[in-house]
Coordinates of C-alpha atoms and ligand atoms in Angstrom, one line a residue:
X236 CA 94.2 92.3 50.4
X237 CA 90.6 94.2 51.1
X238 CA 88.5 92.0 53.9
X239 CA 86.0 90.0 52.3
X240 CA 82.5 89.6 53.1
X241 CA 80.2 86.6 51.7
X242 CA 76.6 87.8 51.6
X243 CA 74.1 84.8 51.7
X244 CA 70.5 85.8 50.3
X245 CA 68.9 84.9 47.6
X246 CA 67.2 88.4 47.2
X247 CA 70.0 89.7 44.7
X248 CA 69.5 93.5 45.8
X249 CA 70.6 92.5 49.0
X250 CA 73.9 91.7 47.7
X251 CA 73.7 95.1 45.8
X252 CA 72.7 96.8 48.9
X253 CA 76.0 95.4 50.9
X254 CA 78.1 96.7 47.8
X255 CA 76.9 100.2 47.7
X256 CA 77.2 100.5 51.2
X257 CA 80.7 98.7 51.9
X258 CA 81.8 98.4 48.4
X259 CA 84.6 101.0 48.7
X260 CA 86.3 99.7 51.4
X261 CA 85.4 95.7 51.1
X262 CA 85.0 92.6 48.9
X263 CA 81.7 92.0 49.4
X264 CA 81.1 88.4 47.5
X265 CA 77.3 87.3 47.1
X266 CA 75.8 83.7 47.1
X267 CA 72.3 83.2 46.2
X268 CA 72.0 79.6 48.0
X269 CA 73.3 78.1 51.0
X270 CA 75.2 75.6 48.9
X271 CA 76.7 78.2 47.0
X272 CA 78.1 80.0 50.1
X273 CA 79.0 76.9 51.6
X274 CA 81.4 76.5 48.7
X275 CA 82.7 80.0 48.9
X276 CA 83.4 79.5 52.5
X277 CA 85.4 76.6 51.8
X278 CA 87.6 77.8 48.4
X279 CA 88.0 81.8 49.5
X280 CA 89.4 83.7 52.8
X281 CA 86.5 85.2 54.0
X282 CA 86.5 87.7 57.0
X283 CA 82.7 88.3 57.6
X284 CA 79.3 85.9 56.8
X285 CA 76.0 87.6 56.8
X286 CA 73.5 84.7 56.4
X287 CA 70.0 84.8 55.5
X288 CA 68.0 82.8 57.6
X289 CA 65.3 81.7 55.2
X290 CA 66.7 79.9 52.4
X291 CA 65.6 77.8 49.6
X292 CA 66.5 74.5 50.2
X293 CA 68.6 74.6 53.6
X294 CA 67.5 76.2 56.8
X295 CA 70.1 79.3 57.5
X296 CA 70.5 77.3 61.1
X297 CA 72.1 74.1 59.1
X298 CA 74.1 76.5 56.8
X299 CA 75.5 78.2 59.5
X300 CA 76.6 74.7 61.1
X301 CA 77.6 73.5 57.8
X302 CA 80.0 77.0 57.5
X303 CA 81.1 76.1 60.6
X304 CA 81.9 72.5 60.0
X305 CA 84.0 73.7 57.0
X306 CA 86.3 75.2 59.7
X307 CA 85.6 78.9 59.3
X308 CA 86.4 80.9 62.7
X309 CA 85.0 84.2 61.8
X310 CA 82.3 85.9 62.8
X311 CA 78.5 85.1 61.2
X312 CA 75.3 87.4 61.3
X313 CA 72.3 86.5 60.8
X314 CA 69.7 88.7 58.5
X315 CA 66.4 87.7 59.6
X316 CA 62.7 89.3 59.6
X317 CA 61.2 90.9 62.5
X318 CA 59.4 88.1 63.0
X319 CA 62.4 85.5 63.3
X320 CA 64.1 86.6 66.2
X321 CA 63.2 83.7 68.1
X322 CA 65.5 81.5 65.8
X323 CA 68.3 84.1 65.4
X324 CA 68.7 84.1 69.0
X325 CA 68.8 80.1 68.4
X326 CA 71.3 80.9 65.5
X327 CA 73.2 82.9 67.8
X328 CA 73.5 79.9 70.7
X329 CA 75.1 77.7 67.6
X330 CA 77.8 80.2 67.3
X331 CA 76.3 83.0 65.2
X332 CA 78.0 86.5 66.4
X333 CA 75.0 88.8 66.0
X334 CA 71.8 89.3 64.1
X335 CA 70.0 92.3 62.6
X336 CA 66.4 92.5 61.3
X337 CA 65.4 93.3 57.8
X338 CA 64.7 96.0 56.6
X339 CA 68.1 97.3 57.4
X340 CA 68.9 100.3 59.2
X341 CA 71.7 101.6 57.4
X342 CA 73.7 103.1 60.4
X343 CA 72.7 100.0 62.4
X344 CA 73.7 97.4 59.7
X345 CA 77.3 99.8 59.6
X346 CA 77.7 99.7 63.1
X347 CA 77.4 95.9 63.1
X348 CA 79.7 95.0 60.5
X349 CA 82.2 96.8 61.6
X350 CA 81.8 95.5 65.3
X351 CA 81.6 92.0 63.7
X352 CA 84.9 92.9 61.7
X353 CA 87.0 94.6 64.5
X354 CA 86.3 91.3 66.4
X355 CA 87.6 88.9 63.7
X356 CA 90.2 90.9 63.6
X357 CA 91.7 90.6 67.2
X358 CA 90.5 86.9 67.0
X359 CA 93.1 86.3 64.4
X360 CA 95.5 88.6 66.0
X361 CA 95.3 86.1 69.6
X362 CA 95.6 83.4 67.6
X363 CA 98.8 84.6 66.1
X364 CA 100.2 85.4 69.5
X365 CA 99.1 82.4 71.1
X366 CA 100.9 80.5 68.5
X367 CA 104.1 83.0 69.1
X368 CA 103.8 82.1 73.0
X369 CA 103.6 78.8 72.1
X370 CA 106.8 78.7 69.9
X371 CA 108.3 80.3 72.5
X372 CA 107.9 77.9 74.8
X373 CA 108.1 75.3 73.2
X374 CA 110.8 72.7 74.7
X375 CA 112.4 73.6 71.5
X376 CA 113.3 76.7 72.6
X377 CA 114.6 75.8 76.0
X378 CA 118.3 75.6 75.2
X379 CA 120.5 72.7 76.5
X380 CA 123.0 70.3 75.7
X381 CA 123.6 68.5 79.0
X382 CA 122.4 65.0 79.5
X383 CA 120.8 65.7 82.6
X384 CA 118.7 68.2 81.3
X385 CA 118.0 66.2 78.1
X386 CA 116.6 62.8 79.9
X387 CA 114.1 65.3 82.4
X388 CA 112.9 67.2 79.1
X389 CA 111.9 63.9 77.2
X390 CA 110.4 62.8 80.4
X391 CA 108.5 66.5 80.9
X392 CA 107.6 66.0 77.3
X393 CA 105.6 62.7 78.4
X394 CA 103.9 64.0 81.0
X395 CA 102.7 66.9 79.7
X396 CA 99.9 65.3 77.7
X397 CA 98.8 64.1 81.1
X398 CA 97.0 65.9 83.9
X399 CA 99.4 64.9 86.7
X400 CA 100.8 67.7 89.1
X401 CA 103.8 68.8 88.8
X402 CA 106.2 70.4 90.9
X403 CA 109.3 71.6 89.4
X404 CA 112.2 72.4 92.2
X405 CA 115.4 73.6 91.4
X406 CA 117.7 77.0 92.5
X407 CA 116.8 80.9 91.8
X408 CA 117.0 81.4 88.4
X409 CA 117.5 77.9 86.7
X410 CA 114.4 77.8 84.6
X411 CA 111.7 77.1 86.7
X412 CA 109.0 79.1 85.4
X413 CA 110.4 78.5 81.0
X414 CA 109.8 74.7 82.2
X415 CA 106.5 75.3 83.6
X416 CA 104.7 77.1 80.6
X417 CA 107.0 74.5 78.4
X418 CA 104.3 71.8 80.3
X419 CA 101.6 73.7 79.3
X420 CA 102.5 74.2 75.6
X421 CA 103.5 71.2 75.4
X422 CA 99.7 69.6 76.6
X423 CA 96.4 69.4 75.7
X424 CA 95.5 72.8 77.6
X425 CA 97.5 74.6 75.6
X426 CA 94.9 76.8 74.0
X427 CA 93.5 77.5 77.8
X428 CA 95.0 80.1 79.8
X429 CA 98.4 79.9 81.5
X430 CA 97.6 82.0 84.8
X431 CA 101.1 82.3 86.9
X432 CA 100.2 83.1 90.7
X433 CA 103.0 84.1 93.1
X434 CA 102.9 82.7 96.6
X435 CA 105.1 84.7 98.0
X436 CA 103.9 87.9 96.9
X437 CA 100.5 88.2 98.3
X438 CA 99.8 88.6 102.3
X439 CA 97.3 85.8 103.2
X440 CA 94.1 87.0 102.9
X441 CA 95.1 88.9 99.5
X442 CA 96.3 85.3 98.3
X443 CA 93.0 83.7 99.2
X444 CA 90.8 86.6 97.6
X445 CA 93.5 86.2 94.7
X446 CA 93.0 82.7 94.2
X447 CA 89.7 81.8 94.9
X448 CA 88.0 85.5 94.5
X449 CA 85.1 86.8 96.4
X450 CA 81.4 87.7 95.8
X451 CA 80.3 91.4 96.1
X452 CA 79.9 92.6 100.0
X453 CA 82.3 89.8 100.6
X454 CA 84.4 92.1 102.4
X455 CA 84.3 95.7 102.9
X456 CA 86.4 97.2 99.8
X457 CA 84.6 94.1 97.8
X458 CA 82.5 96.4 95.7
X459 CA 82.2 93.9 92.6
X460 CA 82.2 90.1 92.3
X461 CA 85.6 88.6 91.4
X462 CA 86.2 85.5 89.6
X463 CA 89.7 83.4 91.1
X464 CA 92.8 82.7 89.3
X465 CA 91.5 79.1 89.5
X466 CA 88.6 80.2 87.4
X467 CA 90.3 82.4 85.4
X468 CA 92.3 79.8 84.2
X469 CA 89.5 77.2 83.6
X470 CA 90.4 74.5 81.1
X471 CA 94.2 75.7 81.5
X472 CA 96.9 75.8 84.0
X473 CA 97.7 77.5 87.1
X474 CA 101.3 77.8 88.3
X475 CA 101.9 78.2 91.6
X476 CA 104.9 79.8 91.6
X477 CA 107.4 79.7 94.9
X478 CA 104.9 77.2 96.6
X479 CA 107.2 76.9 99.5
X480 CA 106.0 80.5 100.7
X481 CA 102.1 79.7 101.1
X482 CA 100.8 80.6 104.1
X483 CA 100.2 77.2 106.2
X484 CA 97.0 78.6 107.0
X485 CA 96.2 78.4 102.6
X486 CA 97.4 75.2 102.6
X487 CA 94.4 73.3 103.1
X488 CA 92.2 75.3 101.3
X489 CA 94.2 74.8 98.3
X490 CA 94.5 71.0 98.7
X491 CA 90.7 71.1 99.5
X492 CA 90.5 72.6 96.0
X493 CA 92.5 70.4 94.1
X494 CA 91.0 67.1 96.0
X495 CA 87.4 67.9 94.8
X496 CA 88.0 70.1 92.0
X497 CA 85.6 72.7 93.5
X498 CA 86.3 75.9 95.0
X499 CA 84.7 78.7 97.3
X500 CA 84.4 82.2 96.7
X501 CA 84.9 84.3 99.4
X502 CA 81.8 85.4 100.9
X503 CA 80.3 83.1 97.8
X504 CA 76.6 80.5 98.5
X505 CA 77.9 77.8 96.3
X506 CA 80.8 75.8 95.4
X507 CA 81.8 76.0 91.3
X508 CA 83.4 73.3 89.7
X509 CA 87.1 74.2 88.3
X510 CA 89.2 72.7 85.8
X511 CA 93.0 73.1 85.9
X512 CA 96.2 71.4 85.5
X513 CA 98.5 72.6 88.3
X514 CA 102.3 73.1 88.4
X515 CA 104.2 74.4 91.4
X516 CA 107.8 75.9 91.4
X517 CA 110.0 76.0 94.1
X518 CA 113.5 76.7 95.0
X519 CA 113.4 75.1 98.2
X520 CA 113.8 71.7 99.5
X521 CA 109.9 71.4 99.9
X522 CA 110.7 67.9 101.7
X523 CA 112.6 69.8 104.6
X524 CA 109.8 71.9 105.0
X525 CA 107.8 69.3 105.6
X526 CA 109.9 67.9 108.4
X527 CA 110.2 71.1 110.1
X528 CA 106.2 71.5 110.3
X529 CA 106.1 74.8 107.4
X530 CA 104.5 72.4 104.9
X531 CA 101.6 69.9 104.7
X532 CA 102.7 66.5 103.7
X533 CA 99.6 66.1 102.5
X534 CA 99.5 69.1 100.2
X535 CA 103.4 68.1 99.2
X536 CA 101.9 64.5 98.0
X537 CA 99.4 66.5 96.5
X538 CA 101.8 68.6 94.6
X539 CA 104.6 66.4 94.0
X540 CA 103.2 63.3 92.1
X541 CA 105.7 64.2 89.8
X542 CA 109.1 65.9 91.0
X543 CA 111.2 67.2 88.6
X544 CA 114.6 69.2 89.8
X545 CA 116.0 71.5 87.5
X546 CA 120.1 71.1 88.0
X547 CA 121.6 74.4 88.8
X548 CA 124.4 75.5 86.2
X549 CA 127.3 75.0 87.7
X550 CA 126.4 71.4 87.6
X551 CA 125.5 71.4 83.5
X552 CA 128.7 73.6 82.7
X553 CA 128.2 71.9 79.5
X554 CA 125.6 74.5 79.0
X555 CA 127.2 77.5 79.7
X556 CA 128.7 78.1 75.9
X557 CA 125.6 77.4 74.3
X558 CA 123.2 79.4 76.3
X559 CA 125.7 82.6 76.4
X560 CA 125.8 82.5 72.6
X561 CA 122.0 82.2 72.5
X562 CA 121.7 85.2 75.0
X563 CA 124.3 87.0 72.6
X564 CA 122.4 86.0 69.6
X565 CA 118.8 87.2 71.2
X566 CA 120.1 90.5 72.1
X567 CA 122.0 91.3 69.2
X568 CA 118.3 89.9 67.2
X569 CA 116.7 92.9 69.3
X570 CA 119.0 95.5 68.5
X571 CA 119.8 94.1 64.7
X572 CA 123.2 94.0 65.3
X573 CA 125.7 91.0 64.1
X574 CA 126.2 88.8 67.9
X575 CA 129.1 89.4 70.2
X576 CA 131.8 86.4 69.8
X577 CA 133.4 85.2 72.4
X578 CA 137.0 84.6 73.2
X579 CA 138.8 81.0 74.3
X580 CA 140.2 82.9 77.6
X581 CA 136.9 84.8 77.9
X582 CA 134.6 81.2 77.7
X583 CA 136.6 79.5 80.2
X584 CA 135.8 82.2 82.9
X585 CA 132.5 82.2 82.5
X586 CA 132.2 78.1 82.3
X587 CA 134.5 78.1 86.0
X588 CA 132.4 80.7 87.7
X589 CA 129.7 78.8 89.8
X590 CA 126.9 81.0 88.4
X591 CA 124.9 81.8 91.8
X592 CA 121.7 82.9 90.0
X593 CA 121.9 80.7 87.4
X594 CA 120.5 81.2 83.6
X595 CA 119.3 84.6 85.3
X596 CA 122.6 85.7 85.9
X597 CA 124.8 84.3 82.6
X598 CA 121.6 85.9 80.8
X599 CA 122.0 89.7 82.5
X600 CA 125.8 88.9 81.7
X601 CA 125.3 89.0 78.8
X602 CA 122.8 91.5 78.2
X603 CA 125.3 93.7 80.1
X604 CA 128.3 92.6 77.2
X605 CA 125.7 93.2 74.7
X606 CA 125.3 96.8 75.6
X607 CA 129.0 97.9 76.9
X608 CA 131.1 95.9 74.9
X609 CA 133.5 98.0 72.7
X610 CA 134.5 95.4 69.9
X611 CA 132.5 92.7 68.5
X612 CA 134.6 90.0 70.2
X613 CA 134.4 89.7 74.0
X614 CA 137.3 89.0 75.5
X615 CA 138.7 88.1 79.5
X616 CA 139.1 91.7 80.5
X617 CA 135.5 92.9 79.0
X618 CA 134.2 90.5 81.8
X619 CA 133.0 91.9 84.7
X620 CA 135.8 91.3 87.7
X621 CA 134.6 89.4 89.9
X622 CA 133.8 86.2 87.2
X623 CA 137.7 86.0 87.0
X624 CA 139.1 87.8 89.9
X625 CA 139.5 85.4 93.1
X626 CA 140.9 88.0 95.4
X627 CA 137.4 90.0 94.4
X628 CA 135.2 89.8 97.6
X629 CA 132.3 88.3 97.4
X630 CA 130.3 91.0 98.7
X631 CA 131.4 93.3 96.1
X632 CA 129.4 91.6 93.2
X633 CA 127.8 94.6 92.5
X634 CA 127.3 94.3 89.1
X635 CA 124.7 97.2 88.6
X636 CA 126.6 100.0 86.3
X637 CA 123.6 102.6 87.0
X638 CA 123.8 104.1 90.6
X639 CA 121.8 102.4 93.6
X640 CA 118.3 102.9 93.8
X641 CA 118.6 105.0 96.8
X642 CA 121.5 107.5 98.0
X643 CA 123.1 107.1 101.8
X644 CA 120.6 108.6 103.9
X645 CA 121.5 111.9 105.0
X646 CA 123.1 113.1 108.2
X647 CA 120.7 111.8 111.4
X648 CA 120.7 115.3 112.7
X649 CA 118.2 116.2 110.0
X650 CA 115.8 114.8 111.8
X651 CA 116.0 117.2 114.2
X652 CA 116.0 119.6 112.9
X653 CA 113.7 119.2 109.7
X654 CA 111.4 117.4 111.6
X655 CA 111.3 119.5 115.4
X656 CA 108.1 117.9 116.2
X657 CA 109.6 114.2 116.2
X658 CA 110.9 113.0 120.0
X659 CA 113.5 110.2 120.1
X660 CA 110.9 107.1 119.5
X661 CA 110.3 108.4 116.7
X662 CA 113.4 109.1 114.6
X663 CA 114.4 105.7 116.1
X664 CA 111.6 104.7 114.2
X665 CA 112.2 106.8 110.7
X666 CA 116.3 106.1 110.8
X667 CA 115.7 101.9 111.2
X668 CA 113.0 102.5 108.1
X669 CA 115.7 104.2 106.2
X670 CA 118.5 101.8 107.2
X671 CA 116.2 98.9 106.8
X672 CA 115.2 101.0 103.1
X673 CA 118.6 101.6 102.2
X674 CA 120.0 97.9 102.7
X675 CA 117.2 96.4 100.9
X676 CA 117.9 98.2 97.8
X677 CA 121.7 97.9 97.9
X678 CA 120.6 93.9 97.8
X679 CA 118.6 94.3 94.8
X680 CA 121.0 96.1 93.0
X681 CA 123.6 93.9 94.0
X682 CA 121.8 90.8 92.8
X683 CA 120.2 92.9 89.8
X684 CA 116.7 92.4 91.4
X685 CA 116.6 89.0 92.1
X686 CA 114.7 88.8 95.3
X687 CA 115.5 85.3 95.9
X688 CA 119.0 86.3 96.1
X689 CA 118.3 89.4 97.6
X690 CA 116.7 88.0 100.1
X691 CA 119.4 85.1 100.9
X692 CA 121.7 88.0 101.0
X693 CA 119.7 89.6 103.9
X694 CA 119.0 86.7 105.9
X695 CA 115.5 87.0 106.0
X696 CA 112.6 85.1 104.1
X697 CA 111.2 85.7 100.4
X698 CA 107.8 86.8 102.2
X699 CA 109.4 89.4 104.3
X700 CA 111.7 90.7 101.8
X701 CA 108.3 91.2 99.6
X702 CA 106.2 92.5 103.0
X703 CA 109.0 95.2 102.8
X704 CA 109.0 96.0 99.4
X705 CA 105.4 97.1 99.4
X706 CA 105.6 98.9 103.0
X707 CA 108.9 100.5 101.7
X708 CA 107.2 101.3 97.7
X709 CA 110.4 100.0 96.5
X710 CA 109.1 98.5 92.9
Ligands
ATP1070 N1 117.5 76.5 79.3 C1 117.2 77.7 79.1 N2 117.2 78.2 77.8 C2 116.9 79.5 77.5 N3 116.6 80.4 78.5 C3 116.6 80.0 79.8 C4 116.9 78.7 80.1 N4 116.8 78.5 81.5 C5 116.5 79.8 82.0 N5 116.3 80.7 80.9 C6 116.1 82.1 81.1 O1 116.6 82.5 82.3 C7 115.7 83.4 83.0 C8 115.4 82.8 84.4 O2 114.5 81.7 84.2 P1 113.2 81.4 85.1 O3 112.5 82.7 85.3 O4 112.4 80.4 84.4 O5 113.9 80.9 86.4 P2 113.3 80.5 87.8 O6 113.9 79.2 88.2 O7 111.8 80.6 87.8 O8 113.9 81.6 88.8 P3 113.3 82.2 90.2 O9 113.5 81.0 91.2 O10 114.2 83.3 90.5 O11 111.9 82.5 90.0 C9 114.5 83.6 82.1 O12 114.8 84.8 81.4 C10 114.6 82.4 81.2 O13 114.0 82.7 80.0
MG1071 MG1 110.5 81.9 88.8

């Protein structure tokens, strides 16, 4: 269908006018009174409104109010006279998308439309993915059978319409962050941005410029003013992902925020109000961290006015058939191919196999079958070994079928003697890099990038594990 545009004038050459010029590759439909446009707007699709402001009968402000109270979302220009700019700028503050003066420039007018057009456009285009996010996340879409998950969804689905904190806790790779967005979807600030920040990803001061963002000459580096995440996401939700790792030194700022729904920017004269719904993920036992002194109770009483724990897998095995068929059935959707089937023998491995990582894990599973399987039915010995193998050892998970990220560094002599300038400090230095290098990528691969796991595998924290990721460039 061509893109329609409704012009509004009761000069009929204007009409003409917009039909010589767009004609060729637009409806243009013409109304000679507001009525009469108002009714269009209501019985036609129409992409574009260009509204006279001087109308017999009705002022072009109520028409356009009136057009907008018939619940058309597209754009409106108003056509005005040079004199009448005053009101078009007033049109303009009730919603109007531009104006231009009569007599029309024809490259200007062009230029305009178009613009107008292009914007109505992408409007309808974010609408259409917003509602695709939103189907996606919909608590429809989060796949369970088990009880336990069942009773915590129709209880997420009640407190969703509220603005209570939430904090959802549960292992790596159990659904934290599907639940979280499912809360969002699910409530009033739906249509408001969902802005994810990471805790654990961010050094301190980054996270503070991050969340609360900084005014220009804030810092040196701070060329331009930069709004927060918690303005960014005004009206919406922010989801403070792995809220175990914030910095105690954040903690109070953060709390501070929440308590009087104000925040600072760095560097900034004034505190601005903020409006956001927060939800906070984390996979450990927040309550622990308390005890040991890592966590404000305060900020934790904050956070957790309503607790919700995500059971990991091995305790919902219940779920394990349906959400490996699911998996198969998205992949094969991606590749238009009929799903993978899975055999009796094949099923019971993967429900006995405590699943580690989770959804994560059954998930890359099965994107793995998806791609390597031979037949269309998956059977015991298609599995990988170590989901059936009990004398497999544990450390030998290494599921990644590509080769490691990095190769054995080479012999230590090469130091030496590529490098002649470097004295023993230093190659002490360079070789605990590479060892320290090499050993953080074998646990990535190993745990197919999961950094939680990666990270458990090392023995160190989530925030050092990322610290070394960005000192090593490992992405
Ligand atoms: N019940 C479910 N139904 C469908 N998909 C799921 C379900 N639970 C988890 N997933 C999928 O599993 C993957 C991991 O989920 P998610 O990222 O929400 O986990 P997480 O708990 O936030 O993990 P981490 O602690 O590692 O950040 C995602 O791809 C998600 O879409
Ligand atoms: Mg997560």
């Amino acid at each position: 269908m061509r893109e329609r545009i409704l012009v509004i004038d009761d000069e009929s050459n204007i009409v003409w006018l917009f039909r010589e010029i767009f004609g060729d590759g637009f409806e243009v439909l013409g109304a000679q009174t507001a009525e009469e446009g108002i009714q269009t707007v209501r019985d036609q699709e129409v992409h574009l409104v260009m509204l006279d402001l001087r109308l017999p009968g009705m002022s072009g402000l109520q028409a356009l109010e009136r057009i907008k109270l018939q619940g058309y979302q597209g754009p409106v220009i108003i056509m005005t006279a040079y004199g009448e700019v005053k009101t078009a700028v007033q049109a303009m503050k009730s919603g109007a998308y531009d104006y231009i003066t009569k007599p029309f420039d024809v490259e200007e007018l062009k230029h305009v439309v178009q613009g107008a057009l292009r914007y109505a456009r992408l409007t309808v285009e974010v609408t259409r993915l917003r509602r695709e996010l939103e189907d996606k996340f919909h608590l429809k879409n989060i796949i369970t059978v088990s009880p336990k998950m069942i009773k915590m969804f129709s209880v997420i689905e009640r407190v969703s319409t509220s603005d209570v904190c939430v904090l959802v806790q549960g292992e790596s790779g159990t659904g934290k962050e599907i639940v979280a967005k499912a809360i969002h979807y699910a409530s009033a600030r739906k249509d408001k941005p969902f802005v994810p920040v990471n805790c654990a990803a961010l050094p301190e001061h980054l996270l503070e410029s991050e969340l609360f963002g900084y005014e220009e000459g804030a810092f040196s580096g701070a060329r331009r003013t930069k709004p927060g995440k918690f303005e960014l996401a005004h009206g919406g939700t922010v989801f403070l992902d792995e809220v175990g790792e914030l910095p105690l030194p954040m903690q109070p700022k953060i709390l501070r925020a929440l308590e009087e729904n104000q925040i600072d920017r760095l560097g900034g004269t004034r505190r601005l109000p903020i409006d956001v719904r927060i939800v906070a993920a984390t996979n450990k036992d927040l309550r622990e961290e308390v005890r040991t002194g890592k966590f404000r109770q305060d900020l934790y009483f904050r956070l957790a006015v309503f607790p919700i724990t995500i059971p990991p897998l091995r305790e919902r095995k219940e779920d394990i058939p349906v959400l490996a068929k699911h998996f198969l059935k998205e992949f094969a959707g991606k590749r238009n191919t009929a799903p993978l089937t899975i055999e009796d023998d094949a099923m019971d491995v993967l429900v006995s196999y405590p699943w580690p990582g989770n959804v994560r894990e059954l998930k890359n599973i099965m994107q793995q079958l998806s791609l390597l399987c031979n037949g269309p039915v998956v059977s015991k010995k298609d599995l990988p070994a170590f989901l059936w193998d009990p004398d497999w050892p544990s450390q030998a998970r290494d599921l990644s079928a590509g080769p490691s990220r990095m190769k054995p560094g080479g012999s230590l002599e090469e130091f030496l003697e590529c490098e002649p300038g470097l004295g023993l400090t230093q190659i002490r230095q360079r070789a605990w890099a590479r060892i320290e290098k090499h050993l953080i990528c074998h646990a990535l691969d190993k745990f197919q990038g999961n950094r939680t796991l990666a990270a458990e595998y090392l023995k160190v924290s989530r925030r050092t594990l990322y610290t070394k990721l960005r000192e090593y460039g490992i992405k």
